[in-house]
Amino acid sequence: MSDPSNPRDGDFELVTLRNGHRAVRHLGHGEVMHPAVGPWQEALGLYVDQPRLADRLRQPGPPLVILDVGLGAATNAVAALTRARELGAERARELHVVSLEVDQAPLRLALADAEGFPFLQPFRAAAESLMRDGTWEEPGLRWTLKLGDAVPFLDGELPLADLVFFDPFSPASNPDMWTESVLARVRRHCREDGEGALLMTYSAATPTRVTLLLAGFFVGAGASTGTKGETTVASTRYESLTSPLGTRWRERWERSSSRAPHGAELTPEVERRLRTHPQWR
């Protein structure tokens, strides 16, 4: 019999973390979304404030596009929309968030727990419209949902992304989303001109960084979050990285026991591609 304080929807349930924050847990593999510092703090620190979203929106230009890979309970997307709405008249360009998600259950659960996820409530109507119609907008803000397996959408037409929130379940729980093939698809939808595009993810694992490099990104260390000393930021332009990986990281990779990319073997060709990557210029 399920605990009424932990309501369930399909493969997911709500749980209370030791720090008191509410979060969504997958019933199958047991992984919790944003487990360390709670969903809102991680969304703001890692995905919104780290790439200076507010500053970007203050600069005139075409709509700023966020590719939100792994909508989940919509915390990252709503954090971006909240920051944009807070700017008011200071916002000089539109924001378009394109979310990819295979299951709406986490968002339904979070919206039903207004006390546990208060930060979602200002966008409750937006999220309900998103789930019902696949789209929502107000002046200057647009939110689109691509519901289903991410790969066909990544093979199709998407607006060029300025920022990528890469937040699927971990490689251990969701290995198919962390392969070079998928990340190369994400890379094809990233902006090349201007500052290029930034991809933020919570994983700092060596295989994650190897896979991003093989997929065509430049890779750097990202902000710490919770118990993680650092995360990962990738970019289409080396110059846009604040803390790019250097030869010391490559030397550690040479000695590492986890040198292969996610979902693939370490072959001489993989080693050659890593060693000759333009990251080490």
GROMACS .gro file of C-alpha atoms in nm:
model
  281
    1MET     CA    1   0.000   0.000   0.000
    2SER     CA    2   0.147   0.336  -0.103
    3ASP     CA    3   0.218   0.614   0.146
    4PRO     CA    4  -0.038   0.898   0.102
    5SER     CA    5   0.240   1.148   0.169
    6ASN     CA    6   0.421   1.005  -0.134
    7PRO     CA    7   0.157   1.016  -0.410
    8ARG     CA    8   0.230   0.818  -0.724
    9ASP     CA    9   0.161   0.864  -1.093
   10GLY     CA   10   0.270   0.587  -1.328
   11ASP     CA   11   0.641   0.521  -1.278
   12PHE     CA   12   0.695   0.815  -1.041
   13GLU     CA   13   0.626   0.924  -0.685
   14LEU     CA   14   0.683   1.234  -0.473
   15VAL     CA   15   0.926   1.207  -0.183
   16THR     CA   16   1.058   1.436   0.088
   17LEU     CA   17   1.437   1.472   0.096
   18ARG     CA   18   1.637   1.483   0.418
   19ASN     CA   19   1.675   1.859   0.373
   20GLY     CA   20   1.296   1.893   0.367
   21HIS     CA   21   1.261   1.964  -0.005
   22ARG     CA   22   1.004   1.774  -0.207
   23ALA     CA   23   1.128   1.592  -0.517
   24VAL     CA   24   1.023   1.335  -0.776
   25ARG     CA   25   1.156   0.978  -0.764
   26HIS     CA   26   1.144   0.711  -1.033
   27LEU     CA   27   0.991   0.393  -0.892
   28GLY     CA   28   1.190   0.163  -1.119
   29HIS     CA   29   1.554   0.262  -1.077
   30GLY     CA   30   1.495   0.478  -0.768
   31GLU     CA   31   1.670   0.789  -0.897
   32VAL     CA   32   1.555   1.123  -0.753
   33MET     CA   33   1.538   1.441  -0.960
   34HIS     CA   34   1.765   1.714  -0.816
   35PRO     CA   35   1.849   1.510  -0.505
   36ALA     CA   36   2.115   1.718  -0.329
   37VAL     CA   37   2.003   2.076  -0.272
   38GLY     CA   38   1.644   2.048  -0.390
   39PRO     CA   39   1.505   2.118  -0.736
   40TRP     CA   40   1.471   2.497  -0.727
   41GLN     CA   41   1.818   2.577  -0.593
   42GLU     CA   42   1.984   2.344  -0.843
   43ALA     CA   43   1.781   2.476  -1.135
   44LEU     CA   44   1.873   2.837  -1.060
   45GLY     CA   45   2.238   2.779  -0.976
   46LEU     CA   46   2.327   2.529  -1.245
   47TYR     CA   47   2.101   2.603  -1.540
   48VAL     CA   48   1.988   2.966  -1.510
   49ASP     CA   49   2.240   3.181  -1.325
   50GLN     CA   50   2.556   2.998  -1.437
   51PRO     CA   51   2.504   3.093  -1.806
   52ARG     CA   52   2.395   3.446  -1.704
   53LEU     CA   53   2.048   3.408  -1.852
   54ALA     CA   54   1.928   3.744  -1.721
   55ASP     CA   55   2.224   3.929  -1.878
   56ARG     CA   56   2.166   3.753  -2.209
   57LEU     CA   57   1.801   3.857  -2.207
   58ARG     CA   58   1.896   4.219  -2.141
   59GLN     CA   59   2.088   4.227  -2.470
   60PRO     CA   60   1.875   4.303  -2.778
   61GLY     CA   61   1.863   4.030  -3.035
   62PRO     CA   62   1.654   3.749  -3.181
   63PRO     CA   63   1.462   3.519  -2.946
   64LEU     CA   64   1.692   3.336  -2.706
   65VAL     CA   65   1.627   2.963  -2.741
   66ILE     CA   66   1.672   2.708  -2.463
   67LEU     CA   67   1.668   2.338  -2.554
   68ASP     CA   68   1.546   2.172  -2.234
   69VAL     CA   69   1.641   1.803  -2.263
   70GLY     CA   70   1.450   1.630  -1.987
   71LEU     CA   71   1.156   1.846  -1.877
   72GLY     CA   72   1.084   1.627  -1.572
   73ALA     CA   73   0.887   1.832  -1.322
   74ALA     CA   74   0.962   2.146  -1.529
   75THR     CA   75   1.184   2.299  -1.262
   76ASN     CA   76   1.462   2.405  -1.499
   77ALA     CA   77   1.223   2.542  -1.759
   78VAL     CA   78   1.018   2.732  -1.502
   79ALA     CA   79   1.336   2.871  -1.342
   80ALA     CA   80   1.432   3.018  -1.680
   81LEU     CA   81   1.082   3.153  -1.744
   82THR     CA   82   1.070   3.300  -1.393
   83ARG     CA   83   1.401   3.479  -1.439
   84ALA     CA   84   1.282   3.616  -1.773
   85ARG     CA   85   0.949   3.736  -1.632
   86GLU     CA   86   1.125   3.902  -1.335
   87LEU     CA   87   1.320   4.124  -1.575
   88GLY     CA   88   1.005   4.301  -1.686
   89ALA     CA   89   1.091   4.603  -1.901
   90GLU     CA   90   1.462   4.521  -1.876
   91ARG     CA   91   1.412   4.219  -2.101
   92ALA     CA   92   1.524   4.321  -2.449
   93ARG     CA   93   1.458   3.994  -2.632
   94GLU     CA   94   1.210   3.710  -2.629
   95LEU     CA   95   1.269   3.373  -2.465
   96HIS     CA   96   1.163   3.045  -2.624
   97VAL     CA   97   1.198   2.725  -2.419
   98VAL     CA   98   1.173   2.398  -2.614
   99SER     CA   99   1.129   2.104  -2.375
  100LEU     CA  100   1.178   1.738  -2.462
  101GLU     CA  101   1.010   1.479  -2.241
  102VAL     CA  102   0.880   1.124  -2.268
  103ASP     CA  103   0.648   1.123  -1.963
  104GLN     CA  104   0.430   1.398  -1.815
  105ALA     CA  105   0.379   1.220  -1.480
  106PRO     CA  106   0.655   1.409  -1.291
  107LEU     CA  107   0.503   1.743  -1.388
  108ARG     CA  108   0.153   1.633  -1.296
  109LEU     CA  109   0.275   1.520  -0.953
  110ALA     CA  110   0.465   1.842  -0.887
  111LEU     CA  111   0.175   2.065  -0.992
  112ALA     CA  112  -0.056   1.874  -0.758
  113ASP     CA  113   0.174   1.952  -0.461
  114ALA     CA  114   0.155   2.331  -0.442
  115GLU     CA  115   0.315   2.341  -0.098
  116GLY     CA  116   0.608   2.122  -0.199
  117PHE     CA  117   0.669   2.295  -0.536
  118PRO     CA  118   0.558   2.655  -0.477
  119PHE     CA  119   0.790   2.789  -0.747
  120LEU     CA  120   0.579   2.615  -1.013
  121GLN     CA  121   0.255   2.784  -0.913
  122PRO     CA  122   0.306   3.115  -1.100
  123PHE     CA  123   0.335   2.903  -1.413
  124ARG     CA  124   0.061   2.652  -1.329
  125ALA     CA  125  -0.164   2.768  -1.613
  126ALA     CA  126   0.134   2.767  -1.847
  127ALA     CA  127   0.228   2.410  -1.753
  128GLU     CA  128  -0.131   2.291  -1.787
  129SER     CA  129  -0.152   2.450  -2.132
  130LEU     CA  130   0.181   2.291  -2.222
  131MET     CA  131   0.063   1.943  -2.123
  132ARG     CA  132  -0.273   1.987  -2.296
  133ASP     CA  133  -0.175   2.171  -2.615
  134GLY     CA  134   0.202   2.130  -2.638
  135THR     CA  135   0.254   2.504  -2.628
  136TRP     CA  136   0.205   2.817  -2.417
  137GLU     CA  137   0.298   3.179  -2.462
  138GLU     CA  138   0.258   3.529  -2.328
  139PRO     CA  139   0.419   3.847  -2.462
  140GLY     CA  140   0.793   3.783  -2.486
  141LEU     CA  141   0.778   3.424  -2.354
  142ARG     CA  142   0.709   3.100  -2.536
  143TRP     CA  143   0.721   2.740  -2.412
  144THR     CA  144   0.693   2.436  -2.640
  145LEU     CA  145   0.678   2.067  -2.549
  146LYS     CA  146   0.798   1.782  -2.771
  147LEU     CA  147   0.641   1.478  -2.605
  148GLY     CA  148   0.787   1.135  -2.676
  149ASP     CA  149   1.123   0.977  -2.749
  150ALA     CA  150   1.376   1.259  -2.785
  151VAL     CA  151   1.574   1.112  -3.076
  152PRO     CA  152   1.313   1.165  -3.351
  153PHE     CA  153   1.276   1.526  -3.242
  154LEU     CA  154   1.653   1.570  -3.241
  155ASP     CA  155   1.656   1.424  -3.594
  156GLY     CA  156   1.395   1.677  -3.702
  157GLU     CA  157   1.372   2.055  -3.717
  158LEU     CA  158   1.426   2.256  -3.399
  159PRO     CA  159   1.521   2.621  -3.352
  160LEU     CA  160   1.893   2.676  -3.297
  161ALA     CA  161   1.965   2.669  -2.925
  162ASP     CA  162   2.161   2.935  -2.738
  163LEU     CA  163   2.149   2.726  -2.419
  164VAL     CA  164   2.096   2.355  -2.358
  165PHE     CA  165   1.970   2.225  -2.024
  166PHE     CA  166   2.085   1.862  -2.044
  167ASP     CA  167   1.910   1.697  -1.751
  168PRO     CA  168   1.795   1.341  -1.823
  169PHE     CA  169   1.828   1.071  -1.561
  170SER     CA  170   2.188   0.958  -1.506
  171PRO     CA  171   2.385   0.739  -1.748
  172ALA     CA  172   2.334   0.446  -1.512
  173SER     CA  173   1.956   0.483  -1.520
  174ASN     CA  174   1.903   0.623  -1.870
  175PRO     CA  175   2.209   0.517  -2.072
  176ASP     CA  176   2.057   0.574  -2.416
  177MET     CA  177   2.042   0.952  -2.366
  178TRP     CA  178   2.414   0.991  -2.291
  179THR     CA  179   2.570   0.834  -2.599
  180GLU     CA  180   2.783   1.015  -2.855
  181SER     CA  181   2.506   0.962  -3.107
  182VAL     CA  182   2.247   1.151  -2.900
  183LEU     CA  183   2.486   1.426  -2.789
  184ALA     CA  184   2.600   1.477  -3.149
  185ARG     CA  185   2.235   1.525  -3.242
  186VAL     CA  186   2.202   1.784  -2.965
  187ARG     CA  187   2.520   1.951  -3.094
  188ARG     CA  188   2.367   1.991  -3.442
  189HIS     CA  189   2.090   2.204  -3.294
  190CYS     CA  190   2.332   2.442  -3.117
  191ARG     CA  191   2.414   2.792  -3.234
  192GLU     CA  192   2.759   2.842  -3.388
  193ASP     CA  193   2.766   3.218  -3.441
  194GLY     CA  194   2.823   3.492  -3.184
  195GLU     CA  195   2.896   3.342  -2.842
  196GLY     CA  196   2.793   3.003  -2.968
  197ALA     CA  197   2.583   2.780  -2.745
  198LEU     CA  198   2.637   2.653  -2.391
  199LEU     CA  199   2.524   2.314  -2.262
  200MET     CA  200   2.493   2.265  -1.886
  201THR     CA  201   2.466   1.927  -1.716
  202TYR     CA  202   2.498   1.802  -1.359
  203SER     CA  203   2.738   1.519  -1.446
  204ALA     CA  204   3.113   1.574  -1.405
  205ALA     CA  205   3.202   1.209  -1.473
  206THR     CA  206   3.497   1.143  -1.699
  207PRO     CA  207   3.286   0.936  -1.947
  208THR     CA  208   3.038   1.225  -1.973
  209ARG     CA  209   3.313   1.469  -2.063
  210VAL     CA  210   3.471   1.222  -2.304
  211THR     CA  211   3.136   1.174  -2.478
  212LEU     CA  212   3.075   1.548  -2.507
  213LEU     CA  213   3.420   1.597  -2.660
  214LEU     CA  214   3.359   1.318  -2.911
  215ALA     CA  215   3.020   1.470  -2.996
  216GLY     CA  216   3.192   1.789  -3.111
  217PHE     CA  217   3.174   2.013  -2.806
  218PHE     CA  218   3.446   2.198  -2.620
  219VAL     CA  219   3.416   2.106  -2.253
  220GLY     CA  220   3.481   2.278  -1.922
  221ALA     CA  221   3.416   2.253  -1.549
  222GLY     CA  222   3.084   2.387  -1.427
  223ALA     CA  223   2.950   2.527  -1.102
  224SER     CA  224   2.927   2.313  -0.790
  225THR     CA  225   2.586   2.202  -0.672
  226GLY     CA  226   2.498   2.022  -0.351
  227THR     CA  227   2.756   1.754  -0.284
  228LYS     CA  228   2.907   1.785  -0.632
  229GLY     CA  229   3.230   1.983  -0.630
  230GLU     CA  230   3.177   2.069  -0.994
  231THR     CA  231   2.947   1.996  -1.285
  232THR     CA  232   3.008   2.027  -1.659
  233VAL     CA  233   2.961   2.301  -1.917
  234ALA     CA  234   3.010   2.235  -2.287
  235SER     CA  235   3.013   2.483  -2.573
  236THR     CA  236   3.031   2.513  -2.948
  237ARG     CA  237   3.306   2.774  -2.894
  238TYR     CA  238   3.613   2.725  -2.677
  239GLU     CA  239   3.626   3.097  -2.595
  240SER     CA  240   3.284   3.082  -2.428
  241LEU     CA  241   3.402   2.844  -2.154
  242THR     CA  242   3.496   2.999  -1.821
  243SER     CA  243   3.700   2.696  -1.703
  244PRO     CA  244   3.790   2.482  -2.005
  245LEU     CA  245   3.944   2.141  -1.947
  246GLY     CA  246   4.319   2.156  -2.007
  247THR     CA  247   4.608   1.921  -2.057
  248ARG     CA  248   4.607   1.828  -1.686
  249TRP     CA  249   4.256   1.682  -1.731
  250ARG     CA  250   4.373   1.497  -2.042
  251GLU     CA  251   4.667   1.355  -1.848
  252ARG     CA  252   4.430   1.234  -1.574
  253TRP     CA  253   4.209   1.082  -1.843
  254GLU     CA  254   4.512   0.891  -1.974
  255ARG     CA  255   4.552   0.731  -1.629
  256SER     CA  256   4.182   0.686  -1.557
  257SER     CA  257   4.008   0.351  -1.530
  258SER     CA  258   3.696   0.511  -1.686
  259ARG     CA  259   3.834   0.637  -2.015
  260ALA     CA  260   3.563   0.517  -2.254
  261PRO     CA  261   3.265   0.727  -2.361
  262HIS     CA  262   2.918   0.634  -2.242
  263GLY     CA  263   2.778   0.331  -2.422
  264ALA     CA  264   3.089   0.250  -2.624
  265GLU     CA  265   3.423   0.075  -2.606
  266LEU     CA  266   3.758   0.248  -2.575
  267THR     CA  267   3.918   0.187  -2.915
  268PRO     CA  268   4.239   0.322  -3.067
  269GLU     CA  269   4.021   0.547  -3.285
  270VAL     CA  270   3.844   0.692  -2.980
  271GLU     CA  271   4.182   0.754  -2.817
  272ARG     CA  272   4.308   0.924  -3.131
  273ARG     CA  273   4.003   1.151  -3.153
  274LEU     CA  274   4.040   1.254  -2.789
  275ARG     CA  275   4.411   1.326  -2.817
  276THR     CA  276   4.372   1.531  -3.135
  277HIS     CA  277   4.061   1.723  -3.027
  278PRO     CA  278   4.099   2.101  -3.083
  279GLN     CA  279   4.028   2.144  -2.709
  280TRP     CA  280   4.403   2.093  -2.651
  281ARG     CA  281   4.528   2.358  -2.892
   0.00000   0.00000   0.00000
